[in-house]
Structures are given as structure tokens and as C-alpha cells.
PDB file of C-alpha atoms in Angstrom:
ATOM      1  CA  UNK A 208       5.832  15.541  54.905  1.00  0.00           C
ATOM      2  CA  UNK A 209       9.642  15.423  55.442  1.00  0.00           C
ATOM      3  CA  UNK A 210      10.021  17.710  52.583  1.00  0.00           C
ATOM      4  CA  UNK A 211       7.191  20.214  53.632  1.00  0.00           C
ATOM      5  CA  UNK A 212       8.292  20.294  57.282  1.00  0.00           C
ATOM      6  CA  UNK A 213      11.995  20.671  56.057  1.00  0.00           C
ATOM      7  CA  UNK A 214      11.371  23.828  53.696  1.00  0.00           C
ATOM      8  CA  UNK A 215       8.774  25.288  56.444  1.00  0.00           C
ATOM      9  CA  UNK A 216      11.524  25.489  58.795  1.00  0.00           C
ATOM     10  CA  UNK A 217      13.405  27.808  56.281  1.00  0.00           C
ATOM     11  CA  UNK A 218       9.993  29.797  56.015  1.00  0.00           C
ATOM     12  CA  UNK A 219      10.281  30.572  59.836  1.00  0.00           C
ATOM     13  CA  UNK A 220      13.758  31.611  59.503  1.00  0.00           C
ATOM     14  CA  UNK A 221      12.895  33.945  56.699  1.00  0.00           C
ATOM     15  CA  UNK A 222       9.750  35.400  58.565  1.00  0.00           C
ATOM     16  CA  UNK A 223      12.199  36.205  61.434  1.00  0.00           C
ATOM     17  CA  UNK A 224      14.323  38.612  59.132  1.00  0.00           C
ATOM     18  CA  UNK A 225      17.196  35.924  58.116  1.00  0.00           C
ATOM     19  CA  UNK A 226      19.044  36.398  54.885  1.00  0.00           C
ATOM     20  CA  UNK A 227      19.870  39.308  52.584  1.00  0.00           C
ATOM     21  CA  UNK A 228      20.090  42.249  52.371  1.00  0.00           C
ATOM     22  CA  UNK A 229      18.594  42.561  48.881  1.00  0.00           C
ATOM     23  CA  UNK A 230      16.833  39.955  46.553  1.00  0.00           C
ATOM     24  CA  UNK A 231      20.139  38.082  45.219  1.00  0.00           C
ATOM     25  CA  UNK A 232      21.756  37.951  48.726  1.00  0.00           C
ATOM     26  CA  UNK A 233      18.476  36.448  49.716  1.00  0.00           C
ATOM     27  CA  UNK A 234      18.306  33.876  47.090  1.00  0.00           C
ATOM     28  CA  UNK A 235      21.866  32.849  47.712  1.00  0.00           C
ATOM     29  CA  UNK A 236      20.965  32.307  51.421  1.00  0.00           C
ATOM     30  CA  UNK A 237      17.769  30.384  50.377  1.00  0.00           C
ATOM     31  CA  UNK A 238      19.831  28.352  48.165  1.00  0.00           C
ATOM     32  CA  UNK A 239      22.553  27.738  50.899  1.00  0.00           C
ATOM     33  CA  UNK A 240      20.212  26.683  53.666  1.00  0.00           C
ATOM     34  CA  UNK A 241      18.272  24.418  51.415  1.00  0.00           C
ATOM     35  CA  UNK A 242      21.394  22.781  50.359  1.00  0.00           C
ATOM     36  CA  UNK A 243      22.169  22.037  53.947  1.00  0.00           C
ATOM     37  CA  UNK A 244      18.826  20.545  54.625  1.00  0.00           C
ATOM     38  CA  UNK A 245      18.973  18.247  51.675  1.00  0.00           C
ATOM     39  CA  UNK A 246      22.195  16.951  53.262  1.00  0.00           C
ATOM     40  CA  UNK A 247      20.462  15.805  56.257  1.00  0.00           C
ATOM     41  CA  UNK A 248      18.298  13.396  54.285  1.00  0.00           C
ATOM     42  CA  UNK A 249      20.385  12.431  51.193  1.00  0.00           C
ATOM     43  CA  UNK A 250      18.492   9.100  50.579  1.00  0.00           C
ATOM     44  CA  UNK A 251      15.024  10.308  50.169  1.00  0.00           C
ATOM     45  CA  UNK A 252      14.407  12.194  47.055  1.00  0.00           C
ATOM     46  CA  UNK A 253      11.535  14.192  48.050  1.00  0.00           C
ATOM     47  CA  UNK A 254      13.090  16.660  50.020  1.00  0.00           C
ATOM     48  CA  UNK A 255      15.574  17.367  47.358  1.00  0.00           C
ATOM     49  CA  UNK A 256      12.908  17.997  44.709  1.00  0.00           C
ATOM     50  CA  UNK A 257      10.981  20.290  47.091  1.00  0.00           C
ATOM     51  CA  UNK A 258      14.134  22.259  47.751  1.00  0.00           C
ATOM     52  CA  UNK A 259      14.833  22.655  44.170  1.00  0.00           C
ATOM     53  CA  UNK A 260      11.372  24.088  43.375  1.00  0.00           C
ATOM     54  CA  UNK A 261      11.375  26.434  46.278  1.00  0.00           C
ATOM     55  CA  UNK A 262      14.897  27.816  45.468  1.00  0.00           C
ATOM     56  CA  UNK A 263      13.864  28.222  41.695  1.00  0.00           C
ATOM     57  CA  UNK A 264      10.730  29.942  42.974  1.00  0.00           C
ATOM     58  CA  UNK A 265      12.571  32.404  45.034  1.00  0.00           C
ATOM     59  CA  UNK A 266      15.184  33.057  42.004  1.00  0.00           C
ATOM     60  CA  UNK A 267      12.551  33.878  39.692  1.00  0.00           C
ATOM     61  CA  UNK A 268      10.714  36.327  42.015  1.00  0.00           C
ATOM     62  CA  UNK A 269      14.208  37.911  42.476  1.00  0.00           C
ATOM     63  CA  UNK A 270      14.613  38.294  38.715  1.00  0.00           C
ATOM     64  CA  UNK A 271      11.464  40.156  38.193  1.00  0.00           C
ATOM     65  CA  UNK A 272      11.860  44.018  37.505  1.00  0.00           C
ATOM     66  CA  UNK A 273      11.614  45.857  40.658  1.00  0.00           C
ATOM     67  CA  UNK A 274      11.920  43.092  42.955  1.00  0.00           C
ATOM     68  CA  UNK A 275      12.610  43.666  46.297  1.00  0.00           C
ATOM     69  CA  UNK A 276      13.960  41.463  49.034  1.00  0.00           C
ATOM     70  CA  UNK A 277      10.347  41.520  50.919  1.00  0.00           C
ATOM     71  CA  UNK A 278       8.649  40.074  47.702  1.00  0.00           C
ATOM     72  CA  UNK A 279      11.100  37.199  47.713  1.00  0.00           C
ATOM     73  CA  UNK A 280      10.485  36.471  51.269  1.00  0.00           C
ATOM     74  CA  UNK A 281       6.671  36.479  50.643  1.00  0.00           C
ATOM     75  CA  UNK A 282       6.895  34.439  47.491  1.00  0.00           C
ATOM     76  CA  UNK A 283       9.015  31.759  49.311  1.00  0.00           C
ATOM     77  CA  UNK A 284       6.484  31.626  52.298  1.00  0.00           C
ATOM     78  CA  UNK A 285       3.679  31.736  49.869  1.00  0.00           C
ATOM     79  CA  UNK A 286       4.768  29.036  47.640  1.00  0.00           C
ATOM     80  CA  UNK A 287       2.597  25.831  47.158  1.00  0.00           C
ATOM     81  CA  UNK A 288       4.349  22.828  46.005  1.00  0.00           C
ATOM     82  CA  UNK A 289       3.036  20.700  43.476  1.00  0.00           C
ATOM     83  CA  UNK A 290       0.441  18.146  45.190  1.00  0.00           C
ATOM     84  CA  UNK A 291       2.397  15.007  46.474  1.00  0.00           C
ATOM     85  CA  UNK A 292       0.824  12.048  45.489  1.00  0.00           C
ATOM     86  CA  UNK A 293       0.637   9.084  47.563  1.00  0.00           C
ATOM     87  CA  UNK A 294       0.790   5.555  46.186  1.00  0.00           C
ATOM     88  CA  UNK A 295      -1.992   3.055  46.858  1.00  0.00           C
ATOM     89  CA  UNK A 296      -2.870   0.714  48.474  1.00  0.00           C
ATOM     90  CA  UNK A 297      -3.525   3.449  51.133  1.00  0.00           C
ATOM     91  CA  UNK A 298      -5.061   1.110  54.049  1.00  0.00           C
ATOM     92  CA  UNK A 299      -8.157   3.517  53.953  1.00  0.00           C
ATOM     93  CA  UNK A 300      -9.095   2.646  50.242  1.00  0.00           C
ATOM     94  CA  UNK A 301      -8.905  -1.004  50.792  1.00  0.00           C
ATOM     95  CA  UNK A 302     -12.504  -2.836  51.172  1.00  0.00           C
ATOM     96  CA  UNK A 303     -13.446  -3.739  54.593  1.00  0.00           C
ATOM     97  CA  UNK A 304     -12.249  -7.176  55.255  1.00  0.00           C
ATOM     98  CA  UNK A 305      -9.927  -7.191  52.328  1.00  0.00           C
ATOM     99  CA  UNK A 306      -6.820  -7.598  54.980  1.00  0.00           C
ATOM    100  CA  UNK A 307      -7.583 -10.342  57.374  1.00  0.00           C
ATOM    101  CA  UNK A 308      -4.576  -9.267  59.452  1.00  0.00           C
ATOM    102  CA  UNK A 309      -1.070  -7.517  59.380  1.00  0.00           C
ATOM    103  CA  UNK A 310       2.150  -8.119  60.640  1.00  0.00           C
ATOM    104  CA  UNK A 311       4.177  -5.085  61.454  1.00  0.00           C
ATOM    105  CA  UNK A 312       7.899  -4.974  62.316  1.00  0.00           C
ATOM    106  CA  UNK A 313       9.108  -2.746  65.266  1.00  0.00           C
ATOM    107  CA  UNK A 314      11.711  -0.963  62.931  1.00  0.00           C
ATOM    108  CA  UNK A 315      14.605  -0.803  65.271  1.00  0.00           C
ATOM    109  CA  UNK A 316      16.530   1.143  66.301  1.00  0.00           C
ATOM    110  CA  UNK A 317      14.184   4.068  65.878  1.00  0.00           C
ATOM    111  CA  UNK A 318      11.053   2.024  66.050  1.00  0.00           C
ATOM    112  CA  UNK A 319       9.019   3.834  63.400  1.00  0.00           C
ATOM    113  CA  UNK A 320       7.055   0.507  63.042  1.00  0.00           C
ATOM    114  CA  UNK A 321       6.063   0.056  66.547  1.00  0.00           C
ATOM    115  CA  UNK A 322       5.263   4.063  66.579  1.00  0.00           C
ATOM    116  CA  UNK A 323       3.794   5.000  63.371  1.00  0.00           C
ATOM    117  CA  UNK A 324       2.886   1.781  61.238  1.00  0.00           C
ATOM    118  CA  UNK A 325       1.188   0.370  64.245  1.00  0.00           C
ATOM    119  CA  UNK A 326      -0.884   3.364  64.882  1.00  0.00           C
ATOM    120  CA  UNK A 327      -2.080   3.583  61.148  1.00  0.00           C
ATOM    121  CA  UNK A 328      -3.118  -0.093  61.488  1.00  0.00           C
ATOM    122  CA  UNK A 329      -5.012   0.383  64.554  1.00  0.00           C
ATOM    123  CA  UNK A 330      -6.610   3.765  63.490  1.00  0.00           C
ATOM    124  CA  UNK A 331      -7.941   1.689  60.379  1.00  0.00           C
ATOM    125  CA  UNK A 332      -9.247  -1.143  62.670  1.00  0.00           C
ATOM    126  CA  UNK A 333      -7.133  -3.440  60.736  1.00  0.00           C
ATOM    127  CA  UNK A 334      -5.972  -6.301  63.144  1.00  0.00           C
ATOM    128  CA  UNK A 335      -2.397  -6.457  63.457  1.00  0.00           C
ATOM    129  CA  UNK A 336       0.489  -7.957  65.582  1.00  0.00           C
ATOM    130  CA  UNK A 337       3.688  -6.273  66.357  1.00  0.00           C
ATOM    131  CA  UNK A 338       6.781  -8.292  65.983  1.00  0.00           C
ATOM    132  CA  UNK A 339      10.531  -7.501  66.361  1.00  0.00           C
ATOM    133  CA  UNK A 340      12.508  -7.133  62.933  1.00  0.00           C
ATOM    134  CA  UNK A 341      14.440 -10.322  63.727  1.00  0.00           C
ATOM    135  CA  UNK A 342      10.940 -12.375  64.061  1.00  0.00           C
ATOM    136  CA  UNK A 343      10.031 -11.635  60.224  1.00  0.00           C
ATOM    137  CA  UNK A 344      11.363 -14.671  58.414  1.00  0.00           C
ATOM    138  CA  UNK A 345       9.484 -16.910  61.254  1.00  0.00           C
ATOM    139  CA  UNK A 346       6.365 -15.176  60.954  1.00  0.00           C
ATOM    140  CA  UNK A 347       6.527 -15.560  57.210  1.00  0.00           C
ATOM    141  CA  UNK A 348       6.993 -19.466  57.668  1.00  0.00           C
ATOM    142  CA  UNK A 349       4.275 -19.947  60.683  1.00  0.00           C
ATOM    143  CA  UNK A 350       1.924 -17.111  60.718  1.00  0.00           C
ATOM    144  CA  UNK A 351       0.545 -17.245  57.045  1.00  0.00           C
ATOM    145  CA  UNK A 352       1.968 -14.222  55.613  1.00  0.00           C
ATOM    146  CA  UNK A 353       0.641 -13.860  52.017  1.00  0.00           C
ATOM    147  CA  UNK A 354       2.510 -10.636  50.725  1.00  0.00           C
ATOM    148  CA  UNK A 355       5.033  -8.216  51.874  1.00  0.00           C
ATOM    149  CA  UNK A 356       4.373  -4.461  51.370  1.00  0.00           C
ATOM    150  CA  UNK A 357       7.110  -1.705  51.987  1.00  0.00           C
ATOM    151  CA  UNK A 358       7.603   1.638  51.175  1.00  0.00           C
ATOM    152  CA  UNK A 359      10.439   3.360  49.291  1.00  0.00           C
ATOM    153  CA  UNK A 360      12.324   6.741  50.054  1.00  0.00           C
ATOM    154  CA  UNK A 361      13.892   6.499  46.553  1.00  0.00           C
ATOM    155  CA  UNK A 362      13.309   4.286  43.250  1.00  0.00           C
ATOM    156  CA  UNK A 363      15.725   4.403  40.384  1.00  0.00           C
ATOM    157  CA  UNK A 364      15.697   3.678  37.031  1.00  0.00           C
ATOM    158  CA  UNK A 365      16.083  -0.140  37.040  1.00  0.00           C
ATOM    159  CA  UNK A 366      13.910  -0.618  39.749  1.00  0.00           C
ATOM    160  CA  UNK A 367      16.002  -0.914  42.648  1.00  0.00           C
ATOM    161  CA  UNK A 368      14.907   0.814  45.919  1.00  0.00           C
ATOM    162  CA  UNK A 369      16.112   2.308  48.992  1.00  0.00           C
ATOM    163  CA  UNK A 370      13.856   1.965  51.999  1.00  0.00           C
ATOM    164  CA  UNK A 371      14.241   1.830  55.914  1.00  0.00           C
ATOM    165  CA  UNK A 372      16.917  -0.652  56.767  1.00  0.00           C
ATOM    166  CA  UNK A 373      15.816  -3.939  57.037  1.00  0.00           C
ATOM    167  CA  UNK A 374      13.738  -3.802  54.198  1.00  0.00           C
ATOM    168  CA  UNK A 375      16.317  -5.858  51.906  1.00  0.00           C
ATOM    169  CA  UNK A 376      16.405  -8.955  54.335  1.00  0.00           C
ATOM    170  CA  UNK A 377      12.584  -8.770  54.354  1.00  0.00           C
ATOM    171  CA  UNK A 378      12.799  -9.074  50.309  1.00  0.00           C
ATOM    172  CA  UNK A 379      15.107 -12.106  50.809  1.00  0.00           C
ATOM    173  CA  UNK A 380      12.937 -13.947  53.246  1.00  0.00           C
ATOM    174  CA  UNK A 381       9.995 -13.332  51.149  1.00  0.00           C
ATOM    175  CA  UNK A 382      11.743 -14.901  48.053  1.00  0.00           C
ATOM    176  CA  UNK A 383      12.878 -17.879  49.910  1.00  0.00           C
ATOM    177  CA  UNK A 384       9.305 -18.525  51.128  1.00  0.00           C
ATOM    178  CA  UNK A 385       7.515 -17.695  47.832  1.00  0.00           C
ATOM    179  CA  UNK A 386       5.675 -14.667  49.287  1.00  0.00           C
ATOM    180  CA  UNK A 387       5.135 -11.725  46.779  1.00  0.00           C
ATOM    181  CA  UNK A 388       6.976  -8.680  47.681  1.00  0.00           C
ATOM    182  CA  UNK A 389       5.739  -5.201  46.837  1.00  0.00           C
ATOM    183  CA  UNK A 390       6.873  -1.779  46.929  1.00  0.00           C
ATOM    184  CA  UNK A 391       4.603   1.205  47.541  1.00  0.00           C
ATOM    185  CA  UNK A 392       5.692   4.488  46.472  1.00  0.00           C
ATOM    186  CA  UNK A 393       4.374   7.491  45.081  1.00  0.00           C
ATOM    187  CA  UNK A 394       6.090   8.799  41.566  1.00  0.00           C
ATOM    188  CA  UNK A 395       7.591  11.535  43.627  1.00  0.00           C
ATOM    189  CA  UNK A 396       9.985   9.201  45.132  1.00  0.00           C
ATOM    190  CA  UNK A 397      11.170   7.917  41.808  1.00  0.00           C
ATOM    191  CA  UNK A 398      14.702   9.256  40.534  1.00  0.00           C
ATOM    192  CA  UNK A 399      15.259   8.110  36.798  1.00  0.00           C
ATOM    193  CA  UNK A 400      18.319   9.943  37.053  1.00  0.00           C
ATOM    194  CA  UNK A 401      20.216   7.324  38.920  1.00  0.00           C
ATOM    195  CA  UNK A 402      20.376   4.073  37.103  1.00  0.00           C
ATOM    196  CA  UNK A 403      20.958   1.523  39.916  1.00  0.00           C
ATOM    197  CA  UNK A 404      20.718   1.293  43.648  1.00  0.00           C
ATOM    198  CA  UNK A 405      24.629   1.285  43.904  1.00  0.00           C
ATOM    199  CA  UNK A 406      24.387   5.214  43.104  1.00  0.00           C
ATOM    200  CA  UNK A 407      21.956   6.003  46.116  1.00  0.00           C
ATOM    201  CA  UNK A 408      23.812   7.880  49.100  1.00  0.00           C
ATOM    202  CA  UNK A 409      22.705   6.023  52.112  1.00  0.00           C
ATOM    203  CA  UNK A 410      22.305   8.272  55.369  1.00  0.00           C
ATOM    204  CA  UNK A 411      24.043   6.887  58.353  1.00  0.00           C
ATOM    205  CA  UNK A 412      22.587   7.739  61.994  1.00  0.00           C
ATOM    206  CA  UNK A 413      23.953   8.391  65.091  1.00  0.00           C
ATOM    207  CA  UNK A 414      25.515   5.575  66.843  1.00  0.00           C
ATOM    208  CA  UNK A 415      23.806   6.359  70.100  1.00  0.00           C
ATOM    209  CA  UNK A 416      20.451   5.166  68.648  1.00  0.00           C
ATOM    210  CA  UNK A 417      21.912   1.621  68.828  1.00  0.00           C
ATOM    211  CA  UNK A 418      23.979   1.802  72.172  1.00  0.00           C
ATOM    212  CA  UNK A 419      21.681   3.971  74.188  1.00  0.00           C
ATOM    213  CA  UNK A 420      18.139   3.550  75.210  1.00  0.00           C
ATOM    214  CA  UNK A 421      16.287   6.924  76.519  1.00  0.00           C
ATOM    215  CA  UNK A 422      20.023   8.300  77.216  1.00  0.00           C
ATOM    216  CA  UNK A 423      21.177   5.364  79.252  1.00  0.00           C
ATOM    217  CA  UNK A 424      24.036   3.148  77.707  1.00  0.00           C
ATOM    218  CA  UNK A 425      23.081  -0.495  77.207  1.00  0.00           C
ATOM    219  CA  UNK A 426      25.860  -1.469  74.832  1.00  0.00           C
ATOM    220  CA  UNK A 427      29.363  -2.692  76.073  1.00  0.00           C
ATOM    221  CA  UNK A 428      31.798   0.269  76.255  1.00  0.00           C
ATOM    222  CA  UNK A 429      34.013   0.346  73.266  1.00  0.00           C
ATOM    223  CA  UNK A 430      31.983  -1.580  70.947  1.00  0.00           C
ATOM    224  CA  UNK A 431      31.915  -0.267  67.231  1.00  0.00           C
ATOM    225  CA  UNK A 432      28.686   0.996  65.746  1.00  0.00           C
ATOM    226  CA  UNK A 433      27.721   0.847  62.184  1.00  0.00           C
ATOM    227  CA  UNK A 434      24.187   2.458  61.671  1.00  0.00           C
ATOM    228  CA  UNK A 435      22.823   2.890  58.070  1.00  0.00           C
ATOM    229  CA  UNK A 436      19.415   4.450  58.094  1.00  0.00           C
ATOM    230  CA  UNK A 437      18.632   2.754  54.823  1.00  0.00           C
ATOM    231  CA  UNK A 438      19.185  -0.221  52.668  1.00  0.00           C
ATOM    232  CA  UNK A 439      18.896  -0.982  49.065  1.00  0.00           C
ATOM    233  CA  UNK A 440      16.822  -3.802  47.741  1.00  0.00           C
ATOM    234  CA  UNK A 441      17.633  -5.219  44.185  1.00  0.00           C
ATOM    235  CA  UNK A 442      14.864  -5.062  41.730  1.00  0.00           C
ATOM    236  CA  UNK A 443      14.945  -8.852  41.078  1.00  0.00           C
ATOM    237  CA  UNK A 444      13.628  -9.231  44.591  1.00  0.00           C
ATOM    238  CA  UNK A 445      10.634  -7.082  44.022  1.00  0.00           C
ATOM    239  CA  UNK A 446       8.518 -10.192  42.783  1.00  0.00           C
ATOM    240  CA  UNK A 447       4.876  -8.612  43.267  1.00  0.00           C
ATOM    241  CA  UNK A 448       5.642  -5.104  41.734  1.00  0.00           C
ATOM    242  CA  UNK A 449       5.977  -1.392  42.343  1.00  0.00           C
ATOM    243  CA  UNK A 450       3.082   0.252  43.483  1.00  0.00           C
ATOM    244  CA  UNK A 451       2.228   3.818  42.429  1.00  0.00           C
ATOM    245  CA  UNK A 452      -0.639   6.109  41.840  1.00  0.00           C
ATOM    246  CA  UNK A 453      -0.224   5.509  38.291  1.00  0.00           C
ATOM    247  CA  UNK A 454      -0.681   1.646  38.443  1.00  0.00           C
ATOM    248  CA  UNK A 455       1.462  -1.457  39.590  1.00  0.00           C
ATOM    249  CA  UNK A 456       4.497  -2.248  37.524  1.00  0.00           C
ATOM    250  CA  UNK A 457       7.275  -4.556  37.379  1.00  0.00           C
ATOM    251  CA  UNK A 458      10.555  -3.118  38.027  1.00  0.00           C
ATOM    252  CA  UNK A 459      11.507  -3.322  34.468  1.00  0.00           C
ATOM    253  CA  UNK A 460       8.417  -1.559  33.373  1.00  0.00           C
ATOM    254  CA  UNK A 461       8.552   1.316  35.542  1.00  0.00           C
ATOM    255  CA  UNK A 462      11.044   3.363  33.964  1.00  0.00           C
ATOM    256  CA  UNK A 463       8.999   3.339  30.550  1.00  0.00           C
ATOM    257  CA  UNK A 464       5.928   4.051  32.421  1.00  0.00           C
ATOM    258  CA  UNK A 465       6.901   6.992  34.172  1.00  0.00           C
ATOM    259  CA  UNK A 466       8.896   8.495  31.141  1.00  0.00           C
ATOM    260  CA  UNK A 467       5.389   8.079  29.232  1.00  0.00           C
ATOM    261  CA  UNK A 468       3.650  10.008  31.865  1.00  0.00           C
ATOM    262  CA  UNK A 469       6.244  12.914  31.964  1.00  0.00           C
ATOM    263  CA  UNK A 470       6.165  13.205  28.380  1.00  0.00           C
ATOM    264  CA  UNK A 471       2.420  13.624  28.235  1.00  0.00           C
ATOM    265  CA  UNK A 472       1.871  15.713  31.245  1.00  0.00           C
ATOM    266  CA  UNK A 473       5.297  17.538  31.688  1.00  0.00           C
ATOM    267  CA  UNK A 474       7.307  17.579  34.776  1.00  0.00           C
ATOM    268  CA  UNK A 475      10.407  15.706  35.456  1.00  0.00           C
ATOM    269  CA  UNK A 476      11.388  12.833  37.770  1.00  0.00           C
ATOM    270  CA  UNK A 477      15.020  13.268  37.311  1.00  0.00           C
ATOM    271  CA  UNK A 478      17.212  13.899  40.519  1.00  0.00           C
ATOM    272  CA  UNK A 479      16.942  17.377  41.756  1.00  0.00           C
ATOM    273  CA  UNK A 480      19.905  19.841  41.859  1.00  0.00           C
ATOM    274  CA  UNK A 481      19.937  23.236  43.607  1.00  0.00           C
TER     275      UNK A 481
END
């Protein structure tokens, strides 16, 4: 969704007449704008992959004999990206009653868990309890948690994963309590070009997300702020496996499984370059 909306924003600009004049100048404009979009989401790989595909599509159209600026615009606006696969278990595919109940963390400071995950659980009619991030370890100890499933914005070759900040500490707590820890991610979030999680660029967000609520300052004036949007979970903490649309793999098995798929079906899961 982030990739599609990001690229759609440029389509709106193009439709309004931005870029050019001429096909070559328009392609350069497209690449420049898409590169800027990617810098806004450096940790997630999907945005960069969609941007690369769109830039290449515009360039190929500009290279056609008799190409026009208008044709390049239309080709960008009409481009249909490759289907984005979703990694099971999607909640709607689970047998009714499979999940007795769920626990959703609030996900401070931006509260995605309270706004989005909680919505999905309610929509799927799965009994669930919302807790603060700092309550996760206590929930594992006292609320009968049997598994932890998180998402991922990027999975690298050795199985290290980057996800919303707080994921790393969930993995540590799950390991301590002997609870299997799973990462659910589509293969489009896998980046085999990077070997370890240390190579992943971590996005940092404005400090006001921590210091302010609805524009009102709640933190002490003068306090420093560190607000990374993601953290990296080492592969050895992913004890349950990495769940993709291709199957569930131990981190050490993932690269071989994805490489085999790429070899048989074409395509690439390397890091995109504009």
C-alpha cells in the first residue's frame, strides 16, 4: 500500500503537467522524484522496488521510436505493477476458532497497533486485548500467549528482519519465555542483496511524535529525543520461522528457498536501484 500510494502521488503530478519538456527530460524528472520518495521510506524495500519498476517503464517508453512526452506520461499513469503477494497467515484465512484470542500492542509513538491492528482484529471478529508496548513481557508471563507473530518491512539474506520499532524487544521477551516467534512477510519484502541486518538503513522520525500529543507538549523542555521508526531483529531470535506466501522457512532456509523460486519463475528479490 505504501508503494502504490507513493507512486500514485507522482502520477498526480504528471497528470497536472509536471516534468518535461520532451521524453528524456520527463524520464529524468520521474527518476528524480521517485528517488526522493524512496528517501522518505528507506527501511521498507517495497517502495524502492515499485519505484525502480516505474522508472524503468517510463525509460523504455521514452526509448521507443517516435516517443512523445505525452506517451511517457500515459505509460507511467497506466502502469500496473506486479501483483503484491501477501504472506499468510492472513487473519481471514484462518479457520474460525483457530485463534482463541489475540493481544495487540499499542505501538507507540504513532499508535499503529491501536489504530490498525486493533481494527483488523475487531473486523475479523477475533477476541483481542489492546495493551501498551511496555506490557508485552508481562502478557507473555501471565496471559497465556502461545505465539508471537510480527510483520517485516525488510528481510535480508541471513534472515535478519527490520520491522516497527519494539519488535526486537518482543523477540527477546518471547525467547526468554520459550514462546515461538514468527515473522510474516511477503516475498516482496525480502532483499537478498543485503547480507545482514546491520546493512539496513533505519528511518528516524520527528522527535515531536514523542514529545507532543495532538500538538501539545507533554515532555520536559530541553530533553533529547531519539525516535527510530524501526529496529532489527536478529535471525537467531526468529524461533518459529518466517512466514511467506511460498511457505514457512527457518531464517537459514529462506535465501535458498527464495533463490530457487527466482530461478524457476524469473524476477529478482535484490535491492532495487533507481
